[in-house]
PDB file of C-alpha atoms and ligand atoms in Angstrom:
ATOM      1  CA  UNK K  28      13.595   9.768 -19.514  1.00 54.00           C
ATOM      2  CA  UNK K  29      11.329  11.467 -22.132  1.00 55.00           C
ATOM      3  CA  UNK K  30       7.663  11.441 -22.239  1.00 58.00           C
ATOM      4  CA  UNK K  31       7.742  10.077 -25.904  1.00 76.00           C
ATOM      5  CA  UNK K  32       6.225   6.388 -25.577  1.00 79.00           C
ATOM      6  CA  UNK K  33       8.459   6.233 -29.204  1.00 85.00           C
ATOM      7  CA  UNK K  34      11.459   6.421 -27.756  1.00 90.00           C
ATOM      8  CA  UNK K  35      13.294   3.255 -28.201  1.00 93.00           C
ATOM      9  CA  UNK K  36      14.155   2.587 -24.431  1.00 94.00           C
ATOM     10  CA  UNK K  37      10.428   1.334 -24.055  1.00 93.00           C
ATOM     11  CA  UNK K  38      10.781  -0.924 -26.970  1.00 92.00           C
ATOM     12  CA  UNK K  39      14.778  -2.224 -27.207  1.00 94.00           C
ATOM     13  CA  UNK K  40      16.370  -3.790 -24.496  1.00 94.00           C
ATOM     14  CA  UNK K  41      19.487  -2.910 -24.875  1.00 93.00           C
ATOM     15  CA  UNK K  42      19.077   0.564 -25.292  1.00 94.00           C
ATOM     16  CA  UNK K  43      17.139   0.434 -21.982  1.00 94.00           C
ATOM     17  CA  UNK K  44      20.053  -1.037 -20.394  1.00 94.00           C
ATOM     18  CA  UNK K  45      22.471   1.830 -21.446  1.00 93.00           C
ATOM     19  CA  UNK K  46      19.545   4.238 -20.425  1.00 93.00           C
ATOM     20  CA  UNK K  47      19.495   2.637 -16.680  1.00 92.00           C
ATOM     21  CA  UNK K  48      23.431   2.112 -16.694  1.00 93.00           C
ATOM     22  CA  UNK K  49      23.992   5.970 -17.550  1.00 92.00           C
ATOM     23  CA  UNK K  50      21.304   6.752 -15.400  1.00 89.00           C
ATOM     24  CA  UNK K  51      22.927   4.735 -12.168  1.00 90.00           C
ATOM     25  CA  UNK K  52      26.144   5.765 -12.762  1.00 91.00           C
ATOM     26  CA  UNK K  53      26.769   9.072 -14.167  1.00 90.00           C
ATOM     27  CA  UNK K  54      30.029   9.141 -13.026  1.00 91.00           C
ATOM     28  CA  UNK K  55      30.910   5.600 -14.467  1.00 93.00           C
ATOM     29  CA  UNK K  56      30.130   2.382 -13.647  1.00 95.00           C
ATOM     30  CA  UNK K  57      31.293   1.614 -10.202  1.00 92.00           C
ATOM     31  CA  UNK K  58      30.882  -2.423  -8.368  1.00 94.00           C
ATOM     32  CA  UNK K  59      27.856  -2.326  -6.647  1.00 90.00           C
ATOM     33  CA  UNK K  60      29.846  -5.470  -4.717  1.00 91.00           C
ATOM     34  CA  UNK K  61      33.013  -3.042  -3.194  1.00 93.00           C
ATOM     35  CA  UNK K  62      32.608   0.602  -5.385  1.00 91.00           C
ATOM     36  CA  UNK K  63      35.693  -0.008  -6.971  1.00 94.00           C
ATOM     37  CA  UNK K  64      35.418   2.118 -10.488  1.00 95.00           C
ATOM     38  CA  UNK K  65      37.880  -0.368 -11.672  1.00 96.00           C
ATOM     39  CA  UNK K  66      35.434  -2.454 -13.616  1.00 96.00           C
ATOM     40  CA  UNK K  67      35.359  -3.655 -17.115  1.00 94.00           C
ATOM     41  CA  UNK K  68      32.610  -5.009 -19.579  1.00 93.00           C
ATOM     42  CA  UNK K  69      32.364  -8.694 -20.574  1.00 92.00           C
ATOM     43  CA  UNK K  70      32.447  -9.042 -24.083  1.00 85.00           C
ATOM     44  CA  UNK K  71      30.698 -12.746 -24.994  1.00 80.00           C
ATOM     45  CA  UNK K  72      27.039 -12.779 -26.115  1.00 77.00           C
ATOM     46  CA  UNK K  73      25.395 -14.617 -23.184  1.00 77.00           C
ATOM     47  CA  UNK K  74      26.893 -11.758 -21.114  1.00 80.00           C
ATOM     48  CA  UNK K  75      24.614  -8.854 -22.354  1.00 82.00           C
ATOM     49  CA  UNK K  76      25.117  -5.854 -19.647  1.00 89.00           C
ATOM     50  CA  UNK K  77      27.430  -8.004 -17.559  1.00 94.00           C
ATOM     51  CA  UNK K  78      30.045  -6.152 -15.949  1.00 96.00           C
ATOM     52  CA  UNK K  79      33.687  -7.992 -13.883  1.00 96.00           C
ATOM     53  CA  UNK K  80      34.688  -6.157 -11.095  1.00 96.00           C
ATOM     54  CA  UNK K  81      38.977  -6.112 -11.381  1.00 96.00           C
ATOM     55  CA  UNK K  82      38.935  -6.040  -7.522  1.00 96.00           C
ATOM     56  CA  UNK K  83      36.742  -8.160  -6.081  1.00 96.00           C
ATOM     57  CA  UNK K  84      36.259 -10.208  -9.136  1.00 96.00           C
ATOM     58  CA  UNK K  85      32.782 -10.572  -8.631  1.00 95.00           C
ATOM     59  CA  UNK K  86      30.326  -9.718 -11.547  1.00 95.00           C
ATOM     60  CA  UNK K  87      27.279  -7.656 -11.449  1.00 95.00           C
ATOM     61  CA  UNK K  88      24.544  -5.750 -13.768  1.00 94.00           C
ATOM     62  CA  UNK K  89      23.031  -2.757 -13.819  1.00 93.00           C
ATOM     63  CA  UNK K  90      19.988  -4.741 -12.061  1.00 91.00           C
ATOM     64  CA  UNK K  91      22.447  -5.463  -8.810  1.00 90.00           C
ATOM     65  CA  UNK K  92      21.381  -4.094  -5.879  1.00 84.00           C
ATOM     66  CA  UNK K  93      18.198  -2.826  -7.093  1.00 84.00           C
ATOM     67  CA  UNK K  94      14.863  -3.305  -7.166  1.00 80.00           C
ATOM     68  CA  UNK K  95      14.846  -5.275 -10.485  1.00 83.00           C
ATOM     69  CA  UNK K  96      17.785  -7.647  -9.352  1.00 83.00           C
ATOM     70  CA  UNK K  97      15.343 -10.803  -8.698  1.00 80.00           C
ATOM     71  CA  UNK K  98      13.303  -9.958 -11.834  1.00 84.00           C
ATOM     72  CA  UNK K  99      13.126 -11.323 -15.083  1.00 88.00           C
ATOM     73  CA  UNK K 100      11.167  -8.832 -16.725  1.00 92.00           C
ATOM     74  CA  UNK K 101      12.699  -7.227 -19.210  1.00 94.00           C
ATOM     75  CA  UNK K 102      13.924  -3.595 -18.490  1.00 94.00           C
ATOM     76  CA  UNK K 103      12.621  -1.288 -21.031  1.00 94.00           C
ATOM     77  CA  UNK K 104       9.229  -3.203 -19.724  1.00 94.00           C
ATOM     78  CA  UNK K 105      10.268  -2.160 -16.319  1.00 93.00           C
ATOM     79  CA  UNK K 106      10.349   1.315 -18.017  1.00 93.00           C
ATOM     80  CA  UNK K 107       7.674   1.968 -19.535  1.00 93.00           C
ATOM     81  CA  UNK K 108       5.451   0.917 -16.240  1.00 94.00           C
ATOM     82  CA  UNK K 109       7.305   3.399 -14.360  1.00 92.00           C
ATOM     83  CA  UNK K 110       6.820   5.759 -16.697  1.00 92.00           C
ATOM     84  CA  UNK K 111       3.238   4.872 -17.045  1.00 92.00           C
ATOM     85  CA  UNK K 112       2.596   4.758 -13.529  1.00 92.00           C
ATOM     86  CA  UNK K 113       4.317   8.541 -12.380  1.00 91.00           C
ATOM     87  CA  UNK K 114       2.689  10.189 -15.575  1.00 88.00           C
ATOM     88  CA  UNK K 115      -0.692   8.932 -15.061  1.00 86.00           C
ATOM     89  CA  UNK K 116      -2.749  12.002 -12.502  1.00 79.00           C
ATOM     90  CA  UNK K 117      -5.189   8.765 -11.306  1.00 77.00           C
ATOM     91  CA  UNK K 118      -3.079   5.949 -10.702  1.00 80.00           C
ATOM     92  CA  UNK K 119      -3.177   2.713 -13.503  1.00 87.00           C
ATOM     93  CA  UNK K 120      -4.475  -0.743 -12.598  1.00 89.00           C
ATOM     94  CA  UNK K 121      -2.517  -3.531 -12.848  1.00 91.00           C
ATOM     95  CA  UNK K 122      -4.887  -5.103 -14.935  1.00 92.00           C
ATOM     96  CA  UNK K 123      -4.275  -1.999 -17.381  1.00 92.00           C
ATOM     97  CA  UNK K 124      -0.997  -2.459 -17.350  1.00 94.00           C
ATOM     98  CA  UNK K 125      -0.931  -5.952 -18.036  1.00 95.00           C
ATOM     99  CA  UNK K 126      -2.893  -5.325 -21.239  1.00 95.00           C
ATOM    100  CA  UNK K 127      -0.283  -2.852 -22.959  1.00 92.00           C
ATOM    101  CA  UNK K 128       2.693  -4.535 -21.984  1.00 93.00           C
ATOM    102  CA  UNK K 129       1.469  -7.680 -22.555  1.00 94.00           C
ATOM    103  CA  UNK K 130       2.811  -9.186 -19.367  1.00 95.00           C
ATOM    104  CA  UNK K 131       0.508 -11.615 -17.524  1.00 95.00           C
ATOM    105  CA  UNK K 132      -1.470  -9.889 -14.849  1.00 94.00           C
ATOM    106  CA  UNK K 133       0.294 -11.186 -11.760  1.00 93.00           C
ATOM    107  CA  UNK K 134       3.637 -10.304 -12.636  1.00 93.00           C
ATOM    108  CA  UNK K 135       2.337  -6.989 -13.509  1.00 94.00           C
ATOM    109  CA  UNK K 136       1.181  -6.821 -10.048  1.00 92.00           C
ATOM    110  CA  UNK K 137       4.574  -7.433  -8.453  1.00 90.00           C
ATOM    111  CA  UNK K 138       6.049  -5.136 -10.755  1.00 91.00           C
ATOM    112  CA  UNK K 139       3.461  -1.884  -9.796  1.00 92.00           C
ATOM    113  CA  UNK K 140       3.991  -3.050  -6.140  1.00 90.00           C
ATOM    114  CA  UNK K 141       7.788  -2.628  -6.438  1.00 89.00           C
ATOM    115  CA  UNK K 142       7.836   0.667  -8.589  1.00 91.00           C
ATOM    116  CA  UNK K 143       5.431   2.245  -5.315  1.00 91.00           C
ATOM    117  CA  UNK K 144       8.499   1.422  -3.441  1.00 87.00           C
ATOM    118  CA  UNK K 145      10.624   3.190  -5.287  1.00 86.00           C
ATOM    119  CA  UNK K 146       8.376   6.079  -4.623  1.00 91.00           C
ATOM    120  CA  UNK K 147       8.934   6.687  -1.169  1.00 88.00           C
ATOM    121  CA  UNK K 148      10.726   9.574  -0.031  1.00 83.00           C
ATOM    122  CA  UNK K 149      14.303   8.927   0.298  1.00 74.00           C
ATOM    123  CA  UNK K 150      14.507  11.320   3.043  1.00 73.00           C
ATOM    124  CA  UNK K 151      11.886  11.184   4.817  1.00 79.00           C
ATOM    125  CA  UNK K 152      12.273  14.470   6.819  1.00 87.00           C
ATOM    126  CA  UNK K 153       9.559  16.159   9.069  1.00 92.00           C
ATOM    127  CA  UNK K 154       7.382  18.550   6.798  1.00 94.00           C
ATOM    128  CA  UNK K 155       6.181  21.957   7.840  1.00 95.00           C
ATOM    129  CA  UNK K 156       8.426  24.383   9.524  1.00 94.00           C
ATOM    130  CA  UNK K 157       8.361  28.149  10.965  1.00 93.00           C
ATOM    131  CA  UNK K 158       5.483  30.189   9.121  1.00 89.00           C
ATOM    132  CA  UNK K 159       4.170  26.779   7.214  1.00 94.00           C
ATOM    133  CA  UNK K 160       0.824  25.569   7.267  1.00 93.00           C
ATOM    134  CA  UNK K 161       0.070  21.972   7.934  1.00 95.00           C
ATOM    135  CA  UNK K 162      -3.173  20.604   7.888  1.00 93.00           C
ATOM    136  CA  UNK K 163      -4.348  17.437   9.290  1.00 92.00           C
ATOM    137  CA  UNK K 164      -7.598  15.500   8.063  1.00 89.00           C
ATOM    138  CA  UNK K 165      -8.422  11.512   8.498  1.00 89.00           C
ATOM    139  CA  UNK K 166     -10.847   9.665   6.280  1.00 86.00           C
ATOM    140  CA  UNK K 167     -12.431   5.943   6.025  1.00 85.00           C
ATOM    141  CA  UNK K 168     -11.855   3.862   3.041  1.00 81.00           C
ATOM    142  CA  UNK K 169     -13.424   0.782   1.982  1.00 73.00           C
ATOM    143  CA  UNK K 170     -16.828  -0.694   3.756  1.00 60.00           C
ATOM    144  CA  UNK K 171     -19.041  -0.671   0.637  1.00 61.00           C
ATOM    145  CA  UNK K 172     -19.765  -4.262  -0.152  1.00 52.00           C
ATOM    146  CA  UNK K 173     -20.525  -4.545  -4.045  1.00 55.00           C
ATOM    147  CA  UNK K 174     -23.198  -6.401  -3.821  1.00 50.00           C
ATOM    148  CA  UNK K 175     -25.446  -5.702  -0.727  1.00 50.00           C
ATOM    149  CA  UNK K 176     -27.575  -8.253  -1.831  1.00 56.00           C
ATOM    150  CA  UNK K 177     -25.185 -11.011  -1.524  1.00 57.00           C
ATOM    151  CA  UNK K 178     -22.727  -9.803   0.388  1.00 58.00           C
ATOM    152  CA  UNK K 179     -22.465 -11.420   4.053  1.00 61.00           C
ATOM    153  CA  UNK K 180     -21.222  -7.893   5.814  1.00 65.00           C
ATOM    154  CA  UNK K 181     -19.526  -5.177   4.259  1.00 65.00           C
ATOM    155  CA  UNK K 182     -15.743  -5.187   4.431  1.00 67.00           C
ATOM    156  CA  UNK K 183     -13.487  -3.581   7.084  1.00 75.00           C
ATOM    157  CA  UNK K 184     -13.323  -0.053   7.095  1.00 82.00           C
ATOM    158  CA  UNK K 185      -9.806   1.206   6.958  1.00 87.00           C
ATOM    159  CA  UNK K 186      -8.891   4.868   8.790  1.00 91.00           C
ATOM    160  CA  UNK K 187      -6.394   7.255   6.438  1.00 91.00           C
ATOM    161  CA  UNK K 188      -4.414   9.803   7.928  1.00 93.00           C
ATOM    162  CA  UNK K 189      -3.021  13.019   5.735  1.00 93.00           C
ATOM    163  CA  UNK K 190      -0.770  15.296   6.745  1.00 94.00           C
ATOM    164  CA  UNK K 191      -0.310  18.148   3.966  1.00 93.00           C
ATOM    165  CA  UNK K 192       1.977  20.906   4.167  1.00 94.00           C
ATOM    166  CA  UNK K 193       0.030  23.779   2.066  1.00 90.00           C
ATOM    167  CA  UNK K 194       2.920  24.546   0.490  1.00 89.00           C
ATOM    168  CA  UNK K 195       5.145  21.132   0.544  1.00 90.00           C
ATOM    169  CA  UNK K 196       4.692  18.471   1.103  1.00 91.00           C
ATOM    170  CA  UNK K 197       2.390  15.166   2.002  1.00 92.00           C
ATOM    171  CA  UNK K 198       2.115  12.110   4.236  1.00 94.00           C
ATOM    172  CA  UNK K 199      -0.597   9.625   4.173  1.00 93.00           C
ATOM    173  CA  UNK K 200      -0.359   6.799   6.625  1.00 92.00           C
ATOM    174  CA  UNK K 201      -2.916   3.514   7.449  1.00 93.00           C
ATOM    175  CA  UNK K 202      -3.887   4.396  11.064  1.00 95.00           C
ATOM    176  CA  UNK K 203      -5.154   1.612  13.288  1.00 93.00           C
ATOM    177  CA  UNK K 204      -7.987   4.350  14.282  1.00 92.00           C
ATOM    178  CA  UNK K 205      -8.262   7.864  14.769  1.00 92.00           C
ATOM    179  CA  UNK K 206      -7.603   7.832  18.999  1.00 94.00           C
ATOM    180  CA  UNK K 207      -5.858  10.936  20.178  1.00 95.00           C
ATOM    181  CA  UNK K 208      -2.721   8.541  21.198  1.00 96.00           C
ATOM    182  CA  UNK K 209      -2.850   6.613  17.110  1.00 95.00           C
ATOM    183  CA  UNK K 210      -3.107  10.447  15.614  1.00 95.00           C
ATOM    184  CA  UNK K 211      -0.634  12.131  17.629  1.00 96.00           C
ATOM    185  CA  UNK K 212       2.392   9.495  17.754  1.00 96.00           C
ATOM    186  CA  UNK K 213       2.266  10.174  13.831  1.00 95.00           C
ATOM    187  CA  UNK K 214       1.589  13.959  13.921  1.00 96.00           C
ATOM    188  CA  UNK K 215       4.597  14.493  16.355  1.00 96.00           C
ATOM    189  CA  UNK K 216       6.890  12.677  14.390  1.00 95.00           C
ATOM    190  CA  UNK K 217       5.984  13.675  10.786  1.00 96.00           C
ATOM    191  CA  UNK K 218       5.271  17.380  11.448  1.00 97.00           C
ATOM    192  CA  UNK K 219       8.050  20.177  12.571  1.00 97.00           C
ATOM    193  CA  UNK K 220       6.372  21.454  16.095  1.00 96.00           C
ATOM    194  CA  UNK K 221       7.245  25.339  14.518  1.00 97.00           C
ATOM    195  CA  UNK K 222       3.845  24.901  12.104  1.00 96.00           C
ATOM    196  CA  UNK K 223       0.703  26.022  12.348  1.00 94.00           C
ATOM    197  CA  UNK K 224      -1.541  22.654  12.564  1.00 95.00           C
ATOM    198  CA  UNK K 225      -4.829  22.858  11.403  1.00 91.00           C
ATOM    199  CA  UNK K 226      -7.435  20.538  11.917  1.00 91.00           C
ATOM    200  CA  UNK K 227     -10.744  19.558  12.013  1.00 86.00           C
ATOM    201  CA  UNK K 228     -12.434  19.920  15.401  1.00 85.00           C
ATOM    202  CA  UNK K 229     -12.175  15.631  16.359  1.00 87.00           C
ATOM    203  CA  UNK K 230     -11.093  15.434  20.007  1.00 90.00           C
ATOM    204  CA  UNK K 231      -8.316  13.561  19.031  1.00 92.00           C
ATOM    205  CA  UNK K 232      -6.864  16.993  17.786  1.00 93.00           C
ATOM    206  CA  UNK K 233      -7.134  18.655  20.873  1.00 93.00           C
ATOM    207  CA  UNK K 234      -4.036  17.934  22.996  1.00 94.00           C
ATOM    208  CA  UNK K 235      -1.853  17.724  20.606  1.00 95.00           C
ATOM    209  CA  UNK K 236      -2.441  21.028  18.694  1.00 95.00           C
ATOM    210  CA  UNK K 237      -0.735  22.509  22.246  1.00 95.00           C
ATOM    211  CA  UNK K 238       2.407  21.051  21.080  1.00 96.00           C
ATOM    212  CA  UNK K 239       2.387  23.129  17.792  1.00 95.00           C
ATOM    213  CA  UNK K 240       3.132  26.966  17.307  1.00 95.00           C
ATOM    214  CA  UNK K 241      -0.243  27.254  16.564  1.00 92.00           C
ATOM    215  CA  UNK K 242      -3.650  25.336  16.319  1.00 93.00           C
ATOM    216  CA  UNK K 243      -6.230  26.265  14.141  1.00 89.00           C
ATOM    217  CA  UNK K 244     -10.034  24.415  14.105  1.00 87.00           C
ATOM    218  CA  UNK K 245     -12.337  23.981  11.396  1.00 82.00           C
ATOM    219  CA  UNK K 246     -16.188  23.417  12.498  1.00 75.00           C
ATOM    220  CA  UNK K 247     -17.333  21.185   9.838  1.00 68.00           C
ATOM    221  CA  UNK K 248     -20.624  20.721  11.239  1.00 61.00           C
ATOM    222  CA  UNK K 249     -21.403  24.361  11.187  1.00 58.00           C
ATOM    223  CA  UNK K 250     -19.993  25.198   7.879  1.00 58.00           C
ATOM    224  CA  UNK K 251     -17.582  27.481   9.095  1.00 57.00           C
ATOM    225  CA  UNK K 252     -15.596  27.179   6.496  1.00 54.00           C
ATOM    226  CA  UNK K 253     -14.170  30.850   5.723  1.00 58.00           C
ATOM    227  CA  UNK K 254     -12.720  31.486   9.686  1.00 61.00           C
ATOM    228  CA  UNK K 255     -10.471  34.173   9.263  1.00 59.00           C
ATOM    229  CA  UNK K 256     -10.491  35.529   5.667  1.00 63.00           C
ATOM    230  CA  UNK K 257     -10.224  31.741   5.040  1.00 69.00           C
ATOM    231  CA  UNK K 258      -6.975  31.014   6.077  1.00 73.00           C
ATOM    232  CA  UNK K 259      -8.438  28.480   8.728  1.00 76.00           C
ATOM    233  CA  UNK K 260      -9.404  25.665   6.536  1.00 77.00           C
ATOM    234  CA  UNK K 261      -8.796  21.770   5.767  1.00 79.00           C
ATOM    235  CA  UNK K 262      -9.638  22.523   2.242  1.00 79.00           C
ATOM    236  CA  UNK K 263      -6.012  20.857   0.527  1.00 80.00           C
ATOM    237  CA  UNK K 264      -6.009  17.826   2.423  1.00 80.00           C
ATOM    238  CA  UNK K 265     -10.253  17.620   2.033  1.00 80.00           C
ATOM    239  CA  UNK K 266      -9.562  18.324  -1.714  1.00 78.00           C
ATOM    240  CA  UNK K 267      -7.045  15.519  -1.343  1.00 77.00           C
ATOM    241  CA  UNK K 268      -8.708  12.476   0.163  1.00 78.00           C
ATOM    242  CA  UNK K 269     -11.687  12.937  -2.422  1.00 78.00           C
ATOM    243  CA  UNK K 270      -9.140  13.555  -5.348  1.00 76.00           C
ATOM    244  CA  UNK K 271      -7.865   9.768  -3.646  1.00 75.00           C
ATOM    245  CA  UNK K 272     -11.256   8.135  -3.148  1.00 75.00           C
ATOM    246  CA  UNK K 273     -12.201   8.980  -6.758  1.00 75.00           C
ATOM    247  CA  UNK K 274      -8.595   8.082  -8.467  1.00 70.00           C
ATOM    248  CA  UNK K 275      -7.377   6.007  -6.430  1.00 68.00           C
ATOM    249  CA  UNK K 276     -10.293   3.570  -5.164  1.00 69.00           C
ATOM    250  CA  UNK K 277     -11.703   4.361  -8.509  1.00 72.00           C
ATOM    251  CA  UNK K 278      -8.697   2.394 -10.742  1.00 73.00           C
ATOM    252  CA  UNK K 279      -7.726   0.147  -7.730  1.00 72.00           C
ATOM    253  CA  UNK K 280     -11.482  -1.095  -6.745  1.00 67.00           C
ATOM    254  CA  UNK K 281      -9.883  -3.988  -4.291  1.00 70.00           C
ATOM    255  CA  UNK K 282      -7.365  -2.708  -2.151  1.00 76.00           C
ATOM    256  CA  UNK K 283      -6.135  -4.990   0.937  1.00 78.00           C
ATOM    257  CA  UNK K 284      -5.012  -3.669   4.079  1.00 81.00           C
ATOM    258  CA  UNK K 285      -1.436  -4.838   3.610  1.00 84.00           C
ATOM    259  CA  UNK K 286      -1.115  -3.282   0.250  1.00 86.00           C
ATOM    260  CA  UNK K 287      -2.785  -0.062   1.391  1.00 88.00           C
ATOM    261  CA  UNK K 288       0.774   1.806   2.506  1.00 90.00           C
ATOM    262  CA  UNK K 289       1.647   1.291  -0.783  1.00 90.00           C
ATOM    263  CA  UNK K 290      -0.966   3.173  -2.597  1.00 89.00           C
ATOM    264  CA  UNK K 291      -0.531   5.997  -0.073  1.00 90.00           C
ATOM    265  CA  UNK K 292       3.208   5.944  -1.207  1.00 92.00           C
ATOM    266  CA  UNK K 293       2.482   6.106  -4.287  1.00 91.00           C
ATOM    267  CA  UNK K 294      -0.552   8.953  -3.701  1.00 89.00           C
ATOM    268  CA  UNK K 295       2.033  11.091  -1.635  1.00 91.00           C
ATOM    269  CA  UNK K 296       4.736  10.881  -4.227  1.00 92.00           C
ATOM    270  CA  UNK K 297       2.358  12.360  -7.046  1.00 89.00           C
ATOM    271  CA  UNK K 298       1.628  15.319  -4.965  1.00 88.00           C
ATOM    272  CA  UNK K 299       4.948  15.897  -3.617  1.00 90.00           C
ATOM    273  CA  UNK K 300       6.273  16.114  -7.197  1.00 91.00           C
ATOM    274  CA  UNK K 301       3.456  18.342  -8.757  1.00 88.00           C
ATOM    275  CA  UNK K 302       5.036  20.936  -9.781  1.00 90.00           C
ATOM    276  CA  UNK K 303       7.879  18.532 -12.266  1.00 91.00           C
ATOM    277  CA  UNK K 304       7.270  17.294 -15.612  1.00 90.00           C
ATOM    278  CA  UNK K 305       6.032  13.861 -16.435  1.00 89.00           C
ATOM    279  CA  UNK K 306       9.354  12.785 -17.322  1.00 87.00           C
ATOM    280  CA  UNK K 307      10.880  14.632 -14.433  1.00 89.00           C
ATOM    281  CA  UNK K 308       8.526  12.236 -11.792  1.00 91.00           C
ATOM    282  CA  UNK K 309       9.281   9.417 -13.517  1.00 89.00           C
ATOM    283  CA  UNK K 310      12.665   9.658 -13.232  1.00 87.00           C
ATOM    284  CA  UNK K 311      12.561  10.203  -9.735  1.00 88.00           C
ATOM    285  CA  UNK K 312      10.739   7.301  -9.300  1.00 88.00           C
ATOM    286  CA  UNK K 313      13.206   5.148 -11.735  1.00 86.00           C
ATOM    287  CA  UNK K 314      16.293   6.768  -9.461  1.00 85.00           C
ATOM    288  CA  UNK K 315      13.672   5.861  -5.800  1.00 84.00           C
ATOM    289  CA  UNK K 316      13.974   1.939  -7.376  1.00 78.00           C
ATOM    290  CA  UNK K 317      17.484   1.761  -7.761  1.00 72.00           C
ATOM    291  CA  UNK K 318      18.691   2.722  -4.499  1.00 62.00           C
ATOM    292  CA  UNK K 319      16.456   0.178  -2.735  1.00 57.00           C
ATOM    293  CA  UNK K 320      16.420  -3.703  -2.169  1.00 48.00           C
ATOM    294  CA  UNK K 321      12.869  -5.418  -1.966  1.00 42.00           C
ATOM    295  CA  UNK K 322      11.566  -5.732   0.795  1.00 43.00           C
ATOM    296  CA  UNK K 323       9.240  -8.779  -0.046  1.00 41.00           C
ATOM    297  CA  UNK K 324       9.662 -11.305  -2.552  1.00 42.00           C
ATOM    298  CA  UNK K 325       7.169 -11.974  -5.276  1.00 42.00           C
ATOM    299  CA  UNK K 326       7.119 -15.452  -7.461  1.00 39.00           C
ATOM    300  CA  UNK K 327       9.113 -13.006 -10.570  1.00 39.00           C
TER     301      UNK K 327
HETATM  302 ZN1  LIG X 408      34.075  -5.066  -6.756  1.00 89.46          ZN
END
């Protein structure tokens, strides 16, 4: 995928079904249904990117399987959001989106929703390792009502988790609160025990930096920020959940708790690929969305 909004797989359909069919199946098409390469394409009109499986006789598209299978947006629209979405540093609204691909706002939503799905890691192995760095930091979101002078109460507060490897990679989850037992059952299983875990000084901390190679604490309250030359610091995930709370909750003002995994999905993915080209992270993302049914069914 290119980075050139010109190029005519955002704007002609069929060309963004040979760009997703070459893209599935370098190798050539195989049936989704049994693999069999044995396949051929239909030739009538109605059957635009139809293929018949010789063995199982069953027919398919390059939608089968996928995330898109259920839709009927048009691909090169389901394109140009994913391309919109990994290339953009801050995260795009739905209601953004909407607007320049003229799509009503709702399906819009669903389609966002599903792309963020295709951003999770395929393989979702434990980060950190011998002689890596991985810091630990927890943050609320939400709580400001808009309107203090009309609003009731101010709206739940919702606890973040991040665990960054300095120099890999990053996990954000929803926590249910920051309690030793809620912090460590997602330390243990998201971090390699061989790191060095660094963390803020929180109790919860505590008993489960014995579990790691090494534990390193960062005073907050005492500005102690430059412990050892400054190796000892929180600094990347810090940097991180204001980088979110400023992008993130900035484009997104509403976010509900059900939705929130998403986000961090989708907030994970954009640091984990970093160091790629736009068109590289998008697509990743388009290759994330074809290995992977929904999980939830929207009205498109
Ligand atoms: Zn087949």
């Amino acid at each position: 995928m290119t980075c050139d909004l010109a190029n005519p797989i955002f704007t002609d359909e069929a060309k963004a079904t040979e760009h997703m069919e070459a893209d599935r199946w370098p190798n050539g098409v195989n049936c989704p249904h049994c693999g069999s390469l044995n396949v051929h394409k239909m030739a009538g009109k109605t059957q635009a990117g139809m293929f018949l499986c010789n063995d199982c006789r069953e027919k398919f598209t390059v939608r089968t399987g996928t995330i898109f299978a259920r839709s009927h947006i048009p691909l090169r629209k389901w394109l140009m959001a994913t391309y919109l979405m990994a290339a953009s540093k801050k995260g795009m609204s739905a209601l953004q989106l909407s607007r320049m691909l003229g799509m009503s706002y709702e399906s819009t939503w669903f389609m966002c929703h599903r792309i963020r799905e295709g951003m999770k890691p395929a393989d979702p192995a434990p980060i950190g390792g011998r002689s890596s760095v991985v810091e630990a930091d927890e943050t609320f979101i939400g709580g400001k009502a808009k309107n203090r002078a009309y609003a009731k109460k101010d709206p739940k507060k919702h606890a973040v988790m991040t665990l960054v490897d300095r120099d890999g990679e990053s996990r954000s989850f929803h926590v249910a609160n920051v309690k030793a037992k809620t912090l460590r059952e997602k330390i243990v299983t998201t971090v390699s025990r061989k790191s060095y875990l660094m963390t803020d000084e929180l109790a919860s901390y505590e008993k489960v930096g014995k579990e790691f190679a090494n534990h390193g604490t960062v005073n907050h309250s005492a500005n102690q920020f430059a412990k050892l030359g400054g190796f000892v610091h929180t600094n990347t995930a810090e940097c991180r959940f204001s980088l979110m709370k400023r992008a993130v909750f900035g484009t997104h003002h509403s976010i509900s708790e059900a939705h929130l995994p998403r986000y961090l999905t989708e907030w994970d993915f954009k640091w984990n690929t970093r160091n790629i080209t736009d068109g590289e992270r998008a697509a990743l993302a388009l290759k994330g969305t074809e290995g992977r049914r929904l999980t939830y069914h929207g009205p498109h």
